Amino acid sequence: MSKILKGLAAWVIALIVIIVIIVAAVGIYYGVILSSHKTITITYFDDLAPEEAKVFQTIILPQFEKEHPNIQVKYIDEGASDIVKNVEELVMSGKVGPVIIGEDNLVIGELLYGGYLMNLTPYINQILQNVTLISSMNALVQYEQKVYHGIYFIPLRANVPLVWYNKTVFEELNLTPPQNWQQLLQDAKIIYEKTGVKPIMFQGHGGASTYTELYQWMVQAGGNPFLFNDSGDILAFEYLYNLSEYFNPDYIHGYWGSYQGLANGKYYILDYQWPYIYSVLASEGVNMSRIGVYPGPAGPANDDHLVGGDVLAIPKGATHIKALIEFAKFLLSPQVQREFIIDLAWPAVNELAYKNLPSNISVVYEAEEEALEHAFFREPVPWITVWGQIADQVFNKIIVNHAPYSEIPQILSQANKEMYEYLLKNYNATVAQEYEEGIFGPLYG
Amino acid sequence: MKLNTSFFLILPAVIYVLAFAFYPTAEAIYLSFKDPHGGFTLFYYKELFSTFDATGAIINTVIVTIGALALQFIIGLIVALILTREFFGRRTLLTIVLIPMGIATVVAAVTFKFIFETSGGYANSILHSLFGISVNWYQNSLMSLLTVIISDSWKNTPIITLILLSGMMSIPEELYHAAAIDGAGPVRRFFYITLPNLRKFIGISLILRGVQEFNIFALPLILIGYHPPLLTTLIYNLYQTTFPEVGLALAGATVLIAFILVFVGIILILSGR
Amino acid sequence: MKRNILLYIGAIVVGIYFLFPLYVLVLLAFNSPKYTILKLYPSLLLQAPTLNNLIVALQGTAFIDPFIKSLETATLVGLITIALAVPAGYGLSRIPGRIAYPILVLLLVTNMMPGIVIGIPIAVDFIKLGLYETVIGLALAQTLITLPLATFIMQGTFSAIPSDLEYQARIDGADLFHRLFSVLIPLAAPGIVASFLISWMFSWDEFTYAILLMPYHSTLPVTIYIDVTRGNLLAGIAFSLVFTIPVIVLSYALQKYLKGEYLAGGLKG
């Protein structure tokens, strides 16, 4: 018996020795060999879908590394709020290193307000050497100059959510893509009655996916989403309440990564999803001529579209600024921005990228361009994620848990009150007052 | 002399526990009451219960705990009973029963995520091919909690089975023989001999597993996310969003600690220790 | 005879219940995606077995980095745990029960503290101390989970060694060092190995502290979670499968040590 035990103990010790050797070897490689080449390794954070990240890592980043042989780029993919938290932690720890981030324009406000970003004004001329920002992006830049008296982030790319639908089903039922909310409701009803499938997929999982989608619905009804209870907001929720009868049951899991149901017939209308799914679906062998895409139905008040997308920023205390600036210049250069358009279907922020585009530009891109004609940004206030949390709760109460229709206005008023009190407690009375007066709202270009 | 060296030997472990368990807990409770502008406040608790529906999260946590414990004990008891018998393939069954213990929580969660889906998924594949029906496993809060209960029980029934089995095997055969001679059938033997003798084992496993059930985190995070929220997932969600001001999340954490203390207290009183 | 049939039916049902999710994992990993994630009602049979899922997912640093992190952390946790538990277990076995018992209860109570409660203050403190996102920081935190059980096992192990043996060795002139290495440790070896292996497995599985203290370049469990929630389903599945294999192997090896002896030892002591 003890022989077996001694054998096992010896085996465990051998395992430990092997592990130590592996770890030491890896450590030596990274610590000694890499650094002896005096290469600077920049860390670049961004929040991309897996397909987009692949293009970035295999096509775009290697180009930079070829042009700058002594700079390596380490790409790290994280969710937008994870990037916020990560930057906060890095700055708090005092050991930042060469870090540059591509952050969602939704949450950049939190980093701005908290003072976690480096002031880029001294470097702006260098970075924008070869760049003319498209006019809609100016709204964002003007915002930061007005509120923060400096340039702390630079728009990198735009992203516009679109509506996707199953062309086969629409053709069979003689329907056309709905051009307004009423038509959407009607079409959904017809599809459900004829096929028994609840056709609409909504991003109902909660978190940024849900409250971003809600934001656009509320703006299109003429409301200021931050307030929750102005007439447009109430209208939007009442409409969604009725529309939710035709939501596919899977909607409570819907988020920025949901698209497969459109391909395998689970649902027929993907109400607002980011354009990256076009190339994903195509690469998975889906017959794309059966999938339709367009900017979506117009709301009762307007046909405005939310612009997402990323901005470039550098955490305070970052090192090797020169290398970071080279990288920023690279990403904003006409060449790379052109690749954004062609390879990723991302609307570029550099006007110079739009020269001489190939004529067979994708149907997705056309839809994006149409949507961008009336575009707005979510104002990057630092408390937007708290607003989002409350919006989630409201969505849960009204749509998911199906509160009585008559209670919608009071639920929304309650949300407004909670937001006000949060601002009162965590900021100050001025901010809370400004909030109530609707000073914070969608930013137009 | 010997007593002193023994205490010195225990000291590192005790210091470690104080530094890494008690100090952070005290810190958590303290920070949950600390106002960002200085001083003490109950603001975070108010926020927790009004805006973020902590009460709902508490109820959900209790439902999952009770449901999971019940399921684990029932199945664990049945499996242990089967394993007390000698039969061909007993060894194999024992190994199979231990398999969930060897599968990481994350892996189990991911797998169950593919088993239970709103439409489709492996569970529905079976139901569809046998009965032609499809169940939306997340159609309401209760169903979602049920998927968590089933998945968690699958992972944790083995340990209960092992404890109950070792308890059952320690009951002397003569007790059963004597009862059989007195005319007691298998059902009566179970209720009058097996269960009473297992009381100590059931008690210990109830406390250990019960507390762990309150703390389940990885499984619900992956399976149901924040819909509906359990206390642990609510705390994590708040932490992620309100960082670096962690007061709100820590208020939730303090509530969780309070619950566990209450739970343990109840069990201790009930088992008369 | 009738009872036997009932027994066998029960055994088979139980067997299927416990094996089914593992079978699903195998299907997900080895079946072509056409029959798994792309199909509304995924196939219950292995219809188009392929190694492609695994090959694509396991290439490159996306897998190796977390794998090594998990290895390093688990090994460190095992070492730290036995460094703390072996002396503590020995000390506890040699002092009177009425003093040892409360200390054991203290350790047990520690196990009841939810990871998420302790993890948040620890995370905030670690950021300031520079231990955030480090293997050593995570290992220190994970030891919290493994220490109580390991101490329990070691206390039981040492209790089972009659103090006469030690006494005998002392009379024979052996000093503390010799007593340790020629008497105590060889006899306690099974318990030490069991403690190390259990701690290793707990750490390998651990999620809560990993996601709080090392959220970005993390161990395998967190990486799997991130993959699954960010749409890298096939990668998550492949990692899950490879991740499970060491544990099944170790569990089987551990089965021999997990017999009642070491668990009951503490209860008696």
PDB file of N, CA, C and O in Angstrom, chain B residues 62-121:
ATOM      1  N   VAL B  62     -33.497  32.406  -2.125  1.00  0.00           N
ATOM      2  CA  VAL B  62     -34.090  31.433  -1.205  1.00  0.00           C
ATOM      3  C   VAL B  62     -34.736  30.290  -1.976  1.00  0.00           C
ATOM      4  O   VAL B  62     -34.576  29.116  -1.634  1.00  0.00           O
ATOM      5  N   ILE B  63     -35.455  30.646  -3.053  1.00  0.00           N
ATOM      6  CA  ILE B  63     -36.097  29.595  -3.866  1.00  0.00           C
ATOM      7  C   ILE B  63     -35.050  28.624  -4.391  1.00  0.00           C
ATOM      8  O   ILE B  63     -35.214  27.398  -4.304  1.00  0.00           O
ATOM      9  N   VAL B  64     -33.977  29.161  -4.938  1.00  0.00           N
ATOM     10  CA  VAL B  64     -32.949  28.283  -5.504  1.00  0.00           C
ATOM     11  C   VAL B  64     -32.323  27.421  -4.415  1.00  0.00           C
ATOM     12  O   VAL B  64     -32.119  26.218  -4.600  1.00  0.00           O
ATOM     13  N   THR B  65     -32.026  28.031  -3.269  1.00  0.00           N
ATOM     14  CA  THR B  65     -31.395  27.261  -2.195  1.00  0.00           C
ATOM     15  C   THR B  65     -32.272  26.108  -1.759  1.00  0.00           C
ATOM     16  O   THR B  65     -31.834  24.950  -1.711  1.00  0.00           O
ATOM     17  N   ILE B  66     -33.539  26.422  -1.458  1.00  0.00           N
ATOM     18  CA  ILE B  66     -34.423  25.361  -0.969  1.00  0.00           C
ATOM     19  C   ILE B  66     -34.640  24.314  -2.053  1.00  0.00           C
ATOM     20  O   ILE B  66     -34.542  23.104  -1.802  1.00  0.00           O
ATOM     21  N   GLY B  67     -34.915  24.775  -3.271  1.00  0.00           N
ATOM     22  CA  GLY B  67     -35.154  23.829  -4.363  1.00  0.00           C
ATOM     23  C   GLY B  67     -33.962  22.928  -4.609  1.00  0.00           C
ATOM     24  O   GLY B  67     -34.101  21.711  -4.735  1.00  0.00           O
ATOM     25  N   ALA B  68     -32.774  23.524  -4.659  1.00  0.00           N
ATOM     26  CA  ALA B  68     -31.586  22.723  -4.944  1.00  0.00           C
ATOM     27  C   ALA B  68     -31.313  21.740  -3.825  1.00  0.00           C
ATOM     28  O   ALA B  68     -31.008  20.562  -4.061  1.00  0.00           O
ATOM     29  N   LEU B  69     -31.418  22.185  -2.583  1.00  0.00           N
ATOM     30  CA  LEU B  69     -31.183  21.280  -1.456  1.00  0.00           C
ATOM     31  C   LEU B  69     -32.153  20.110  -1.510  1.00  0.00           C
ATOM     32  O   LEU B  69     -31.758  18.951  -1.343  1.00  0.00           O
ATOM     33  N   ALA B  70     -33.420  20.430  -1.747  1.00  0.00           N
ATOM     34  CA  ALA B  70     -34.417  19.362  -1.784  1.00  0.00           C
ATOM     35  C   ALA B  70     -34.070  18.351  -2.873  1.00  0.00           C
ATOM     36  O   ALA B  70     -34.022  17.139  -2.623  1.00  0.00           O
ATOM     37  N   LEU B  71     -33.819  18.854  -4.070  1.00  0.00           N
ATOM     38  CA  LEU B  71     -33.534  17.955  -5.194  1.00  0.00           C
ATOM     39  C   LEU B  71     -32.293  17.115  -4.918  1.00  0.00           C
ATOM     40  O   LEU B  71     -32.277  15.905  -5.142  1.00  0.00           O
ATOM     41  N   GLN B  72     -31.235  17.763  -4.394  1.00  0.00           N
ATOM     42  CA  GLN B  72     -30.009  17.022  -4.142  1.00  0.00           C
ATOM     43  C   GLN B  72     -30.219  15.930  -3.112  1.00  0.00           C
ATOM     44  O   GLN B  72     -29.679  14.834  -3.232  1.00  0.00           O
ATOM     45  N   PHE B  73     -30.998  16.243  -2.059  1.00  0.00           N
ATOM     46  CA  PHE B  73     -31.173  15.249  -1.016  1.00  0.00           C
ATOM     47  C   PHE B  73     -32.017  14.081  -1.482  1.00  0.00           C
ATOM     48  O   PHE B  73     -31.717  12.923  -1.195  1.00  0.00           O
ATOM     49  N   ILE B  74     -33.078  14.403  -2.227  1.00  0.00           N
ATOM     50  CA  ILE B  74     -33.933  13.311  -2.685  1.00  0.00           C
ATOM     51  C   ILE B  74     -33.153  12.388  -3.609  1.00  0.00           C
ATOM     52  O   ILE B  74     -33.098  11.167  -3.404  1.00  0.00           O
ATOM     53  N   ILE B  75     -32.533  12.981  -4.639  1.00  0.00           N
ATOM     54  CA  ILE B  75     -31.790  12.128  -5.571  1.00  0.00           C
ATOM     55  C   ILE B  75     -30.617  11.456  -4.868  1.00  0.00           C
ATOM     56  O   ILE B  75     -30.340  10.273  -5.064  1.00  0.00           O
ATOM     57  N   GLY B  76     -29.922  12.236  -4.005  1.00  0.00           N
ATOM     58  CA  GLY B  76     -28.777  11.671  -3.299  1.00  0.00           C
ATOM     59  C   GLY B  76     -29.166  10.478  -2.459  1.00  0.00           C
ATOM     60  O   GLY B  76     -28.468   9.455  -2.423  1.00  0.00           O
ATOM     61  N   LEU B  77     -30.313  10.586  -1.790  1.00  0.00           N
ATOM     62  CA  LEU B  77     -30.781   9.492  -0.950  1.00  0.00           C
ATOM     63  C   LEU B  77     -31.072   8.263  -1.793  1.00  0.00           C
ATOM     64  O   LEU B  77     -30.647   7.145  -1.462  1.00  0.00           O
ATOM     65  N   ILE B  78     -31.777   8.489  -2.905  1.00  0.00           N
ATOM     66  CA  ILE B  78     -32.115   7.357  -3.775  1.00  0.00           C
ATOM     67  C   ILE B  78     -30.850   6.682  -4.280  1.00  0.00           C
ATOM     68  O   ILE B  78     -30.711   5.454  -4.220  1.00  0.00           O
ATOM     69  N   VAL B  79     -29.920   7.484  -4.768  1.00  0.00           N
ATOM     70  CA  VAL B  79     -28.694   6.897  -5.321  1.00  0.00           C
ATOM     71  C   VAL B  79     -27.908   6.176  -4.232  1.00  0.00           C
ATOM     72  O   VAL B  79     -27.386   5.071  -4.446  1.00  0.00           O
ATOM     73  N   ALA B  80     -27.851   6.780  -3.036  1.00  0.00           N
ATOM     74  CA  ALA B  80     -27.116   6.127  -1.956  1.00  0.00           C
ATOM     75  C   ALA B  80     -27.751   4.788  -1.615  1.00  0.00           C
ATOM     76  O   ALA B  80     -27.067   3.793  -1.382  1.00  0.00           O
ATOM     77  N   LEU B  81     -29.109   4.775  -1.585  1.00  0.00           N
ATOM     78  CA  LEU B  81     -29.795   3.520  -1.291  1.00  0.00           C
ATOM     79  C   LEU B  81     -29.426   2.450  -2.308  1.00  0.00           C
ATOM     80  O   LEU B  81     -29.171   1.303  -1.965  1.00  0.00           O
ATOM     81  N   ILE B  82     -29.416   2.857  -3.596  1.00  0.00           N
ATOM     82  CA  ILE B  82     -29.059   1.891  -4.638  1.00  0.00           C
ATOM     83  C   ILE B  82     -27.648   1.380  -4.417  1.00  0.00           C
ATOM     84  O   ILE B  82     -27.363   0.188  -4.559  1.00  0.00           O
ATOM     85  N   LEU B  83     -26.767   2.305  -4.018  1.00  0.00           N
ATOM     86  CA  LEU B  83     -25.365   1.906  -3.903  1.00  0.00           C
ATOM     87  C   LEU B  83     -25.054   1.082  -2.664  1.00  0.00           C
ATOM     88  O   LEU B  83     -23.950   0.549  -2.542  1.00  0.00           O
ATOM     89  N   THR B  84     -26.012   1.016  -1.712  1.00  0.00           N
ATOM     90  CA  THR B  84     -25.715   0.183  -0.554  1.00  0.00           C
ATOM     91  C   THR B  84     -25.815  -1.301  -0.910  1.00  0.00           C
ATOM     92  O   THR B  84     -25.264  -2.143  -0.220  1.00  0.00           O
ATOM     93  N   ARG B  85     -26.537  -1.578  -1.981  1.00  0.00           N
ATOM     94  CA  ARG B  85     -26.673  -2.976  -2.382  1.00  0.00           C
ATOM     95  C   ARG B  85     -25.463  -3.423  -3.172  1.00  0.00           C
ATOM     96  O   ARG B  85     -24.840  -2.632  -3.870  1.00  0.00           O
ATOM     97  N   GLU B  86     -25.180  -4.692  -3.083  1.00  0.00           N
ATOM     98  CA  GLU B  86     -24.142  -5.266  -3.923  1.00  0.00           C
ATOM     99  C   GLU B  86     -24.795  -5.748  -5.194  1.00  0.00           C
ATOM    100  O   GLU B  86     -25.748  -6.501  -5.152  1.00  0.00           O
ATOM    101  N   PHE B  87     -24.311  -5.311  -6.348  1.00  0.00           N
ATOM    102  CA  PHE B  87     -24.829  -5.869  -7.588  1.00  0.00           C
ATOM    103  C   PHE B  87     -23.800  -5.685  -8.685  1.00  0.00           C
ATOM    104  O   PHE B  87     -22.854  -4.904  -8.559  1.00  0.00           O
ATOM    105  N   PHE B  88     -23.987  -6.415  -9.732  1.00  0.00           N
ATOM    106  CA  PHE B  88     -23.060  -6.377 -10.852  1.00  0.00           C
ATOM    107  C   PHE B  88     -23.063  -4.972 -11.460  1.00  0.00           C
ATOM    108  O   PHE B  88     -24.092  -4.457 -11.834  1.00  0.00           O
ATOM    109  N   GLY B  89     -21.922  -4.320 -11.530  1.00  0.00           N
ATOM    110  CA  GLY B  89     -21.871  -2.977 -12.102  1.00  0.00           C
ATOM    111  C   GLY B  89     -21.936  -1.895 -11.039  1.00  0.00           C
ATOM    112  O   GLY B  89     -22.022  -0.707 -11.341  1.00  0.00           O
ATOM    113  N   ARG B  90     -21.873  -2.294  -9.747  1.00  0.00           N
ATOM    114  CA  ARG B  90     -21.950  -1.290  -8.698  1.00  0.00           C
ATOM    115  C   ARG B  90     -20.751  -0.354  -8.782  1.00  0.00           C
ATOM    116  O   ARG B  90     -20.874   0.856  -8.643  1.00  0.00           O
ATOM    117  N   ARG B  91     -19.583  -0.954  -9.007  1.00  0.00           N
ATOM    118  CA  ARG B  91     -18.364  -0.162  -9.091  1.00  0.00           C
ATOM    119  C   ARG B  91     -18.461   0.887 -10.191  1.00  0.00           C
ATOM    120  O   ARG B  91     -18.109   2.047 -10.030  1.00  0.00           O
ATOM    121  N   THR B  92     -18.995   0.447 -11.366  1.00  0.00           N
ATOM    122  CA  THR B  92     -19.152   1.352 -12.499  1.00  0.00           C
ATOM    123  C   THR B  92     -20.099   2.482 -12.133  1.00  0.00           C
ATOM    124  O   THR B  92     -19.821   3.656 -12.417  1.00  0.00           O
ATOM    125  N   LEU B  93     -21.222   2.108 -11.490  1.00  0.00           N
ATOM    126  CA  LEU B  93     -22.188   3.136 -11.134  1.00  0.00           C
ATOM    127  C   LEU B  93     -21.565   4.160 -10.196  1.00  0.00           C
ATOM    128  O   LEU B  93     -21.776   5.362 -10.322  1.00  0.00           O
ATOM    129  N   LEU B  94     -20.752   3.662  -9.262  1.00  0.00           N
ATOM    130  CA  LEU B  94     -20.120   4.574  -8.323  1.00  0.00           C
ATOM    131  C   LEU B  94     -19.217   5.565  -9.059  1.00  0.00           C
ATOM    132  O   LEU B  94     -19.221   6.765  -8.779  1.00  0.00           O
ATOM    133  N   THR B  95     -18.451   5.064 -10.018  1.00  0.00           N
ATOM    134  CA  THR B  95     -17.588   5.963 -10.785  1.00  0.00           C
ATOM    135  C   THR B  95     -18.415   6.975 -11.573  1.00  0.00           C
ATOM    136  O   THR B  95     -18.092   8.152 -11.603  1.00  0.00           O
ATOM    137  N   ILE B  96     -19.511   6.489 -12.192  1.00  0.00           N
ATOM    138  CA  ILE B  96     -20.358   7.409 -12.965  1.00  0.00           C
ATOM    139  C   ILE B  96     -20.926   8.494 -12.073  1.00  0.00           C
ATOM    140  O   ILE B  96     -20.974   9.669 -12.417  1.00  0.00           O
ATOM    141  N   VAL B  97     -21.336   8.095 -10.864  1.00  0.00           N
ATOM    142  CA  VAL B  97     -21.943   9.062  -9.957  1.00  0.00           C
ATOM    143  C   VAL B  97     -20.942  10.135  -9.574  1.00  0.00           C
ATOM    144  O   VAL B  97     -21.302  11.278  -9.308  1.00  0.00           O
ATOM    145  N   LEU B  98     -19.658   9.778  -9.561  1.00  0.00           N
ATOM    146  CA  LEU B  98     -18.654  10.761  -9.167  1.00  0.00           C
ATOM    147  C   LEU B  98     -18.288  11.731 -10.285  1.00  0.00           C
ATOM    148  O   LEU B  98     -17.633  12.731 -10.048  1.00  0.00           O
ATOM    149  N   ILE B  99     -18.713  11.423 -11.501  1.00  0.00           N
ATOM    150  CA  ILE B  99     -18.290  12.249 -12.636  1.00  0.00           C
ATOM    151  C   ILE B  99     -18.640  13.736 -12.488  1.00  0.00           C
ATOM    152  O   ILE B  99     -17.779  14.579 -12.704  1.00  0.00           O
ATOM    153  N   PRO B 100     -19.873  14.103 -12.095  1.00  0.00           N
ATOM    154  CA  PRO B 100     -20.156  15.543 -11.987  1.00  0.00           C
ATOM    155  C   PRO B 100     -19.198  16.273 -11.064  1.00  0.00           C
ATOM    156  O   PRO B 100     -18.927  17.453 -11.252  1.00  0.00           O
ATOM    157  N   MET B 101     -18.666  15.584 -10.066  1.00  0.00           N
ATOM    158  CA  MET B 101     -17.714  16.247  -9.182  1.00  0.00           C
ATOM    159  C   MET B 101     -16.476  16.633  -9.948  1.00  0.00           C
ATOM    160  O   MET B 101     -15.780  17.577  -9.600  1.00  0.00           O
ATOM    161  N   GLY B 102     -16.177  15.851 -10.992  1.00  0.00           N
ATOM    162  CA  GLY B 102     -14.968  16.113 -11.744  1.00  0.00           C
ATOM    163  C   GLY B 102     -15.151  17.137 -12.838  1.00  0.00           C
ATOM    164  O   GLY B 102     -14.196  17.549 -13.478  1.00  0.00           O
ATOM    165  N   ILE B 103     -16.386  17.573 -13.051  1.00  0.00           N
ATOM    166  CA  ILE B 103     -16.594  18.537 -14.131  1.00  0.00           C
ATOM    167  C   ILE B 103     -16.689  19.923 -13.526  1.00  0.00           C
ATOM    168  O   ILE B 103     -17.483  20.167 -12.631  1.00  0.00           O
ATOM    169  N   ALA B 104     -15.874  20.836 -14.032  1.00  0.00           N
ATOM    170  CA  ALA B 104     -15.823  22.169 -13.453  1.00  0.00           C
ATOM    171  C   ALA B 104     -17.177  22.846 -13.556  1.00  0.00           C
ATOM    172  O   ALA B 104     -17.942  22.599 -14.475  1.00  0.00           O
ATOM    173  N   THR B 105     -17.454  23.706 -12.572  1.00  0.00           N
ATOM    174  CA  THR B 105     -18.728  24.409 -12.547  1.00  0.00           C
ATOM    175  C   THR B 105     -18.977  25.142 -13.850  1.00  0.00           C
ATOM    176  O   THR B 105     -20.075  25.094 -14.397  1.00  0.00           O
ATOM    177  N   VAL B 106     -17.928  25.801 -14.356  1.00  0.00           N
ATOM    178  CA  VAL B 106     -18.093  26.575 -15.579  1.00  0.00           C
ATOM    179  C   VAL B 106     -18.493  25.672 -16.738  1.00  0.00           C
ATOM    180  O   VAL B 106     -19.388  25.983 -17.513  1.00  0.00           O
ATOM    181  N   VAL B 107     -17.815  24.526 -16.817  1.00  0.00           N
ATOM    182  CA  VAL B 107     -18.104  23.604 -17.910  1.00  0.00           C
ATOM    183  C   VAL B 107     -19.537  23.100 -17.812  1.00  0.00           C
ATOM    184  O   VAL B 107     -20.266  23.035 -18.804  1.00  0.00           O
ATOM    185  N   ALA B 108     -19.942  22.737 -16.585  1.00  0.00           N
ATOM    186  CA  ALA B 108     -21.316  22.277 -16.402  1.00  0.00           C
ATOM    187  C   ALA B 108     -22.288  23.374 -16.811  1.00  0.00           C
ATOM    188  O   ALA B 108     -23.285  23.116 -17.495  1.00  0.00           O
ATOM    189  N   ALA B 109     -22.000  24.596 -16.408  1.00  0.00           N
ATOM    190  CA  ALA B 109     -22.899  25.706 -16.733  1.00  0.00           C
ATOM    191  C   ALA B 109     -23.022  25.886 -18.236  1.00  0.00           C
ATOM    192  O   ALA B 109     -24.122  26.034 -18.767  1.00  0.00           O
ATOM    193  N   VAL B 110     -21.881  25.866 -18.921  1.00  0.00           N
ATOM    194  CA  VAL B 110     -21.911  26.043 -20.370  1.00  0.00           C
ATOM    195  C   VAL B 110     -22.712  24.927 -21.026  1.00  0.00           C
ATOM    196  O   VAL B 110     -23.552  25.157 -21.891  1.00  0.00           O
ATOM    197  N   THR B 111     -22.477  23.697 -20.576  1.00  0.00           N
ATOM    198  CA  THR B 111     -23.204  22.561 -21.160  1.00  0.00           C
ATOM    199  C   THR B 111     -24.701  22.696 -20.934  1.00  0.00           C
ATOM    200  O   THR B 111     -25.499  22.502 -21.846  1.00  0.00           O
ATOM    201  N   PHE B 112     -25.094  23.038 -19.701  1.00  0.00           N
ATOM    202  CA  PHE B 112     -26.520  23.166 -19.443  1.00  0.00           C
ATOM    203  C   PHE B 112     -27.134  24.318 -20.205  1.00  0.00           C
ATOM    204  O   PHE B 112     -28.328  24.324 -20.503  1.00  0.00           O
ATOM    205  N   LYS B 113     -26.318  25.316 -20.524  1.00  0.00           N
ATOM    206  CA  LYS B 113     -26.805  26.421 -21.323  1.00  0.00           C
ATOM    207  C   LYS B 113     -27.254  25.939 -22.686  1.00  0.00           C
ATOM    208  O   LYS B 113     -28.200  26.463 -23.261  1.00  0.00           O
ATOM    209  N   PHE B 114     -26.541  24.910 -23.213  1.00  0.00           N
ATOM    210  CA  PHE B 114     -26.943  24.359 -24.503  1.00  0.00           C
ATOM    211  C   PHE B 114     -28.071  23.351 -24.358  1.00  0.00           C
ATOM    212  O   PHE B 114     -28.750  23.027 -25.326  1.00  0.00           O
ATOM    213  N   ILE B 115     -28.226  22.814 -23.154  1.00  0.00           N
ATOM    214  CA  ILE B 115     -29.304  21.842 -22.942  1.00  0.00           C
ATOM    215  C   ILE B 115     -30.632  22.571 -22.787  1.00  0.00           C
ATOM    216  O   ILE B 115     -31.634  22.219 -23.404  1.00  0.00           O
ATOM    217  N   PHE B 116     -30.613  23.620 -21.942  1.00  0.00           N
ATOM    218  CA  PHE B 116     -31.849  24.359 -21.714  1.00  0.00           C
ATOM    219  C   PHE B 116     -31.825  25.651 -22.510  1.00  0.00           C
ATOM    220  O   PHE B 116     -31.080  26.556 -22.190  1.00  0.00           O
ATOM    221  N   GLU B 117     -32.631  25.724 -23.536  1.00  0.00           N
ATOM    222  CA  GLU B 117     -32.709  26.969 -24.287  1.00  0.00           C
ATOM    223  C   GLU B 117     -34.154  27.401 -24.403  1.00  0.00           C
ATOM    224  O   GLU B 117     -35.056  26.626 -24.106  1.00  0.00           O
ATOM    225  N   THR B 118     -34.391  28.635 -24.873  1.00  0.00           N
ATOM    226  CA  THR B 118     -35.783  29.089 -24.942  1.00  0.00           C
ATOM    227  C   THR B 118     -36.544  28.320 -26.010  1.00  0.00           C
ATOM    228  O   THR B 118     -37.699  27.990 -25.833  1.00  0.00           O
ATOM    229  N   SER B 119     -35.875  28.056 -27.140  1.00  0.00           N
ATOM    230  CA  SER B 119     -36.503  27.122 -28.073  1.00  0.00           C
ATOM    231  C   SER B 119     -35.360  26.346 -28.689  1.00  0.00           C
ATOM    232  O   SER B 119     -34.308  26.894 -28.968  1.00  0.00           O
ATOM    233  N   GLY B 120     -35.559  25.071 -28.840  1.00  0.00           N
ATOM    234  CA  GLY B 120     -34.445  24.254 -29.282  1.00  0.00           C
ATOM    235  C   GLY B 120     -33.582  23.877 -28.094  1.00  0.00           C
ATOM    236  O   GLY B 120     -34.013  23.933 -26.947  1.00  0.00           O
ATOM    237  N   GLY B 121     -32.378  23.483 -28.383  1.00  0.00           N
ATOM    238  CA  GLY B 121     -31.530  23.000 -27.307  1.00  0.00           C
ATOM    239  C   GLY B 121     -31.726  21.504 -27.113  1.00  0.00           C
ATOM    240  O   GLY B 121     -32.682  20.914 -27.603  1.00  0.00           O
TER     241      GLY B 121
END
